[in-house]
Amino acid sequence: MVDFKIYALTDNFMRIRYIGLTSKDLKHRLKQHMNDFRHNKHKVNWIKKYGNTITAFIIEDKIKTISEAKKREVYYIKTLKNIGCDLINATDGGDYCYNKGRISKNKGVYRVSLDIINKLKEDYSTNKYSQKDLSIKYNISKSSIDRYLKLK
């Protein structure tokens, strides 16, 4: 069974700037962040700026289920934002994708997991978000949002 952990990334002033969720070793996950230039551009620019001075540490570990880990990630992001931490997370958390960095069934067809596509559809169908808002929330281009919403 896989255990999940909530981790933080800090800058050279030891300020928490990012909260994440992973089942991987932190060194491996940090390396993935360093090479993830397709998503959160603000995070990528921050990583370029601080590079080797970024530190990763575990906030909470040994979380047994993905649903509990997602709840904990959302909790930490919300709590740290409420006390004034200037986080660079692109979302409010809870959008962990187990297949991140792995070959998935939809590899080459869609750039995001089917779980995210289903979340997009649900958010849009319940009139919670416009396509523009979905684009911002999920950090996906408007044209991709449009394409995903048309899927059956």
PDB file of C-alpha atoms in Angstrom:
ATOM      1  CA  MET A   1       0.000   0.000   0.000  1.00  0.00           C
ATOM      2  CA  VAL A   2       1.213   3.470  -0.889  1.00  0.00           C
ATOM      3  CA  ASP A   3       1.462   6.148   1.802  1.00  0.00           C
ATOM      4  CA  PHE A   4       0.983   9.780   0.873  1.00  0.00           C
ATOM      5  CA  LYS A   5       2.636  12.862   2.312  1.00  0.00           C
ATOM      6  CA  ILE A   6       2.068  16.600   2.320  1.00  0.00           C
ATOM      7  CA  TYR A   7       5.223  18.615   1.713  1.00  0.00           C
ATOM      8  CA  ALA A   8       6.317  22.228   1.493  1.00  0.00           C
ATOM      9  CA  LEU A   9       8.848  24.018  -0.694  1.00  0.00           C
ATOM     10  CA  THR A  10      10.643  27.008   0.787  1.00  0.00           C
ATOM     11  CA  ASP A  11      12.722  29.769  -0.750  1.00  0.00           C
ATOM     12  CA  ASN A  12      16.188  30.860   0.353  1.00  0.00           C
ATOM     13  CA  PHE A  13      14.605  32.899   3.182  1.00  0.00           C
ATOM     14  CA  MET A  14      12.884  29.695   4.468  1.00  0.00           C
ATOM     15  CA  ARG A  15       9.445  31.092   3.597  1.00  0.00           C
ATOM     16  CA  ILE A  16       6.923  28.412   2.636  1.00  0.00           C
ATOM     17  CA  ARG A  17       5.955  29.113  -0.966  1.00  0.00           C
ATOM     18  CA  TYR A  18       4.367  25.863  -2.166  1.00  0.00           C
ATOM     19  CA  ILE A  19       2.363  22.999  -0.648  1.00  0.00           C
ATOM     20  CA  GLY A  20       2.139  19.679  -2.432  1.00  0.00           C
ATOM     21  CA  LEU A  21       1.002  16.108  -2.135  1.00  0.00           C
ATOM     22  CA  THR A  22       3.038  13.103  -3.237  1.00  0.00           C
ATOM     23  CA  SER A  23       3.608   9.408  -2.752  1.00  0.00           C
ATOM     24  CA  LYS A  24       7.181   9.756  -3.999  1.00  0.00           C
ATOM     25  CA  ASP A  25      10.501  10.484  -2.355  1.00  0.00           C
ATOM     26  CA  LEU A  26      10.862  14.266  -1.866  1.00  0.00           C
ATOM     27  CA  LYS A  27      14.127  14.491  -3.844  1.00  0.00           C
ATOM     28  CA  HIS A  28      12.424  12.805  -6.783  1.00  0.00           C
ATOM     29  CA  ARG A  29       9.366  15.075  -6.508  1.00  0.00           C
ATOM     30  CA  LEU A  30      11.515  18.223  -6.311  1.00  0.00           C
ATOM     31  CA  LYS A  31      13.352  17.073  -9.427  1.00  0.00           C
ATOM     32  CA  GLN A  32       9.983  16.706 -11.189  1.00  0.00           C
ATOM     33  CA  HIS A  33       9.088  20.275 -10.196  1.00  0.00           C
ATOM     34  CA  MET A  34      12.392  21.497 -11.635  1.00  0.00           C
ATOM     35  CA  ASN A  35      11.507  19.912 -14.986  1.00  0.00           C
ATOM     36  CA  ASP A  36       7.786  20.738 -15.112  1.00  0.00           C
ATOM     37  CA  PHE A  37       7.725  23.636 -17.541  1.00  0.00           C
ATOM     38  CA  ARG A  38       4.262  22.932 -19.009  1.00  0.00           C
ATOM     39  CA  HIS A  39       2.124  23.886 -16.042  1.00  0.00           C
ATOM     40  CA  ASN A  40       2.212  26.589 -13.355  1.00  0.00           C
ATOM     41  CA  LYS A  41       4.404  29.262 -14.982  1.00  0.00           C
ATOM     42  CA  HIS A  42       4.622  31.281 -11.778  1.00  0.00           C
ATOM     43  CA  LYS A  43       6.045  28.215  -9.987  1.00  0.00           C
ATOM     44  CA  VAL A  44       8.463  27.552 -12.849  1.00  0.00           C
ATOM     45  CA  ASN A  45       9.737  31.156 -12.743  1.00  0.00           C
ATOM     46  CA  TRP A  46      10.111  30.903  -8.960  1.00  0.00           C
ATOM     47  CA  ILE A  47      12.093  27.673  -9.349  1.00  0.00           C
ATOM     48  CA  LYS A  48      14.324  29.291 -11.989  1.00  0.00           C
ATOM     49  CA  LYS A  49      14.940  32.248  -9.684  1.00  0.00           C
ATOM     50  CA  TYR A  50      15.763  30.290  -6.507  1.00  0.00           C
ATOM     51  CA  GLY A  51      16.936  26.999  -8.069  1.00  0.00           C
ATOM     52  CA  ASN A  52      19.341  25.205  -5.743  1.00  0.00           C
ATOM     53  CA  THR A  53      18.268  27.178  -2.667  1.00  0.00           C
ATOM     54  CA  ILE A  54      14.792  25.608  -2.642  1.00  0.00           C
ATOM     55  CA  THR A  55      14.247  23.258   0.270  1.00  0.00           C
ATOM     56  CA  ALA A  56      11.594  20.553   0.532  1.00  0.00           C
ATOM     57  CA  PHE A  57      10.313  19.161   3.819  1.00  0.00           C
ATOM     58  CA  ILE A  58       7.459  16.934   4.938  1.00  0.00           C
ATOM     59  CA  ILE A  59       4.589  18.555   6.815  1.00  0.00           C
ATOM     60  CA  GLU A  60       2.580  15.377   7.327  1.00  0.00           C
ATOM     61  CA  ASP A  61       3.219  11.796   6.233  1.00  0.00           C
ATOM     62  CA  LYS A  62       1.849   8.258   6.521  1.00  0.00           C
ATOM     63  CA  ILE A  63      -1.533   9.310   5.118  1.00  0.00           C
ATOM     64  CA  LYS A  64      -3.208   6.071   4.044  1.00  0.00           C
ATOM     65  CA  THR A  65      -5.764   7.170   1.430  1.00  0.00           C
ATOM     66  CA  ILE A  66      -5.612   9.562  -1.487  1.00  0.00           C
ATOM     67  CA  SER A  67      -8.940  11.141  -0.501  1.00  0.00           C
ATOM     68  CA  GLU A  68      -7.636  11.959   2.990  1.00  0.00           C
ATOM     69  CA  ALA A  69      -4.344  13.240   1.538  1.00  0.00           C
ATOM     70  CA  LYS A  70      -6.229  15.549  -0.847  1.00  0.00           C
ATOM     71  CA  LYS A  71      -8.269  16.928   2.069  1.00  0.00           C
ATOM     72  CA  ARG A  72      -5.097  17.516   4.083  1.00  0.00           C
ATOM     73  CA  GLU A  73      -3.422  19.316   1.150  1.00  0.00           C
ATOM     74  CA  VAL A  74      -6.434  21.616   0.751  1.00  0.00           C
ATOM     75  CA  TYR A  75      -6.399  22.243   4.511  1.00  0.00           C
ATOM     76  CA  TYR A  76      -2.703  23.222   4.604  1.00  0.00           C
ATOM     77  CA  ILE A  77      -2.960  25.479   1.551  1.00  0.00           C
ATOM     78  CA  LYS A  78      -6.006  27.254   2.963  1.00  0.00           C
ATOM     79  CA  THR A  79      -4.510  27.575   6.456  1.00  0.00           C
ATOM     80  CA  LEU A  80      -1.172  28.936   5.230  1.00  0.00           C
ATOM     81  CA  LYS A  81      -2.868  31.422   2.882  1.00  0.00           C
ATOM     82  CA  ASN A  82      -5.083  32.578   5.757  1.00  0.00           C
ATOM     83  CA  ILE A  83      -2.048  33.366   7.927  1.00  0.00           C
ATOM     84  CA  GLY A  84      -0.436  35.340   5.114  1.00  0.00           C
ATOM     85  CA  CYS A  85       1.890  32.905   3.344  1.00  0.00           C
ATOM     86  CA  ASP A  86       2.501  33.974  -0.246  1.00  0.00           C
ATOM     87  CA  LEU A  87       1.958  30.563  -1.844  1.00  0.00           C
ATOM     88  CA  ILE A  88       2.552  29.983  -5.538  1.00  0.00           C
ATOM     89  CA  ASN A  89       0.170  27.027  -5.824  1.00  0.00           C
ATOM     90  CA  ALA A  90      -1.893  27.340  -9.009  1.00  0.00           C
ATOM     91  CA  THR A  91      -4.907  25.672  -7.358  1.00  0.00           C
ATOM     92  CA  ASP A  92      -6.427  25.263  -3.916  1.00  0.00           C
ATOM     93  CA  GLY A  93      -5.147  21.674  -3.803  1.00  0.00           C
ATOM     94  CA  GLY A  94      -6.882  18.327  -3.924  1.00  0.00           C
ATOM     95  CA  ASP A  95      -6.102  17.798  -7.602  1.00  0.00           C
ATOM     96  CA  TYR A  96      -3.350  15.192  -7.189  1.00  0.00           C
ATOM     97  CA  CYS A  97      -3.028  12.884 -10.169  1.00  0.00           C
ATOM     98  CA  TYR A  98      -1.572   9.451  -9.429  1.00  0.00           C
ATOM     99  CA  ASN A  99      -0.387   9.099 -13.031  1.00  0.00           C
ATOM    100  CA  LYS A 100       1.677  12.300 -12.969  1.00  0.00           C
ATOM    101  CA  GLY A 101       4.946  11.480 -14.688  1.00  0.00           C
ATOM    102  CA  ARG A 102       3.730   8.058 -15.785  1.00  0.00           C
ATOM    103  CA  ILE A 103       2.291   6.784 -19.051  1.00  0.00           C
ATOM    104  CA  SER A 104      -1.464   6.931 -18.787  1.00  0.00           C
ATOM    105  CA  LYS A 105      -4.264   5.423 -20.871  1.00  0.00           C
ATOM    106  CA  ASN A 106      -4.912   8.765 -22.512  1.00  0.00           C
ATOM    107  CA  LYS A 107      -1.218   9.551 -23.216  1.00  0.00           C
ATOM    108  CA  GLY A 108      -0.980  11.447 -26.470  1.00  0.00           C
ATOM    109  CA  VAL A 109      -4.722  12.072 -26.569  1.00  0.00           C
ATOM    110  CA  TYR A 110      -5.221  14.534 -23.703  1.00  0.00           C
ATOM    111  CA  ARG A 111      -2.622  16.470 -21.741  1.00  0.00           C
ATOM    112  CA  VAL A 112      -4.454  16.054 -18.446  1.00  0.00           C
ATOM    113  CA  SER A 113      -5.839  13.016 -16.621  1.00  0.00           C
ATOM    114  CA  LEU A 114      -9.369  11.827 -17.252  1.00  0.00           C
ATOM    115  CA  ASP A 115     -10.119  12.632 -13.593  1.00  0.00           C
ATOM    116  CA  ILE A 116      -9.338  16.307 -14.231  1.00  0.00           C
ATOM    117  CA  ILE A 117     -11.412  16.280 -17.432  1.00  0.00           C
ATOM    118  CA  ASN A 118     -14.360  14.871 -15.455  1.00  0.00           C
ATOM    119  CA  LYS A 119     -13.869  17.564 -12.762  1.00  0.00           C
ATOM    120  CA  LEU A 120     -13.862  20.224 -15.501  1.00  0.00           C
ATOM    121  CA  LYS A 121     -17.102  18.887 -16.929  1.00  0.00           C
ATOM    122  CA  GLU A 122     -18.727  18.754 -13.501  1.00  0.00           C
ATOM    123  CA  ASP A 123     -17.649  22.306 -12.612  1.00  0.00           C
ATOM    124  CA  TYR A 124     -18.916  23.581 -15.968  1.00  0.00           C
ATOM    125  CA  SER A 125     -22.205  21.630 -16.036  1.00  0.00           C
ATOM    126  CA  THR A 126     -23.197  22.852 -12.561  1.00  0.00           C
ATOM    127  CA  ASN A 127     -22.557  26.441 -13.694  1.00  0.00           C
ATOM    128  CA  LYS A 128     -19.911  26.888 -10.991  1.00  0.00           C
ATOM    129  CA  TYR A 129     -17.351  28.163 -13.498  1.00  0.00           C
ATOM    130  CA  SER A 130     -17.186  29.667 -16.959  1.00  0.00           C
ATOM    131  CA  GLN A 131     -14.706  28.271 -19.487  1.00  0.00           C
ATOM    132  CA  LYS A 132     -12.422  31.227 -18.740  1.00  0.00           C
ATOM    133  CA  ASP A 133     -12.593  30.520 -14.984  1.00  0.00           C
ATOM    134  CA  LEU A 134     -11.886  26.824 -15.594  1.00  0.00           C
ATOM    135  CA  SER A 135      -8.857  27.794 -17.658  1.00  0.00           C
ATOM    136  CA  ILE A 136      -7.500  29.808 -14.726  1.00  0.00           C
ATOM    137  CA  LYS A 137      -8.463  27.272 -12.031  1.00  0.00           C
ATOM    138  CA  TYR A 138      -6.847  24.310 -13.790  1.00  0.00           C
ATOM    139  CA  ASN A 139      -4.094  26.212 -15.617  1.00  0.00           C
ATOM    140  CA  ILE A 140      -5.234  24.821 -18.980  1.00  0.00           C
ATOM    141  CA  SER A 141      -5.657  26.802 -22.189  1.00  0.00           C
ATOM    142  CA  LYS A 142      -9.177  27.904 -23.153  1.00  0.00           C
ATOM    143  CA  SER A 143      -8.982  25.923 -26.403  1.00  0.00           C
ATOM    144  CA  SER A 144      -8.121  22.746 -24.462  1.00  0.00           C
ATOM    145  CA  ILE A 145     -10.963  23.412 -22.005  1.00  0.00           C
ATOM    146  CA  ASP A 146     -13.332  23.738 -24.953  1.00  0.00           C
ATOM    147  CA  ARG A 147     -12.047  20.465 -26.454  1.00  0.00           C
ATOM    148  CA  TYR A 148     -12.346  18.573 -23.130  1.00  0.00           C
ATOM    149  CA  LEU A 149     -15.892  19.830 -22.528  1.00  0.00           C
ATOM    150  CA  LYS A 150     -16.988  18.451 -25.929  1.00  0.00           C
ATOM    151  CA  LEU A 151     -15.802  14.906 -25.080  1.00  0.00           C
ATOM    152  CA  LYS A 152     -18.513  12.297 -24.576  1.00  0.00           C
TER     153      LYS A 152
END
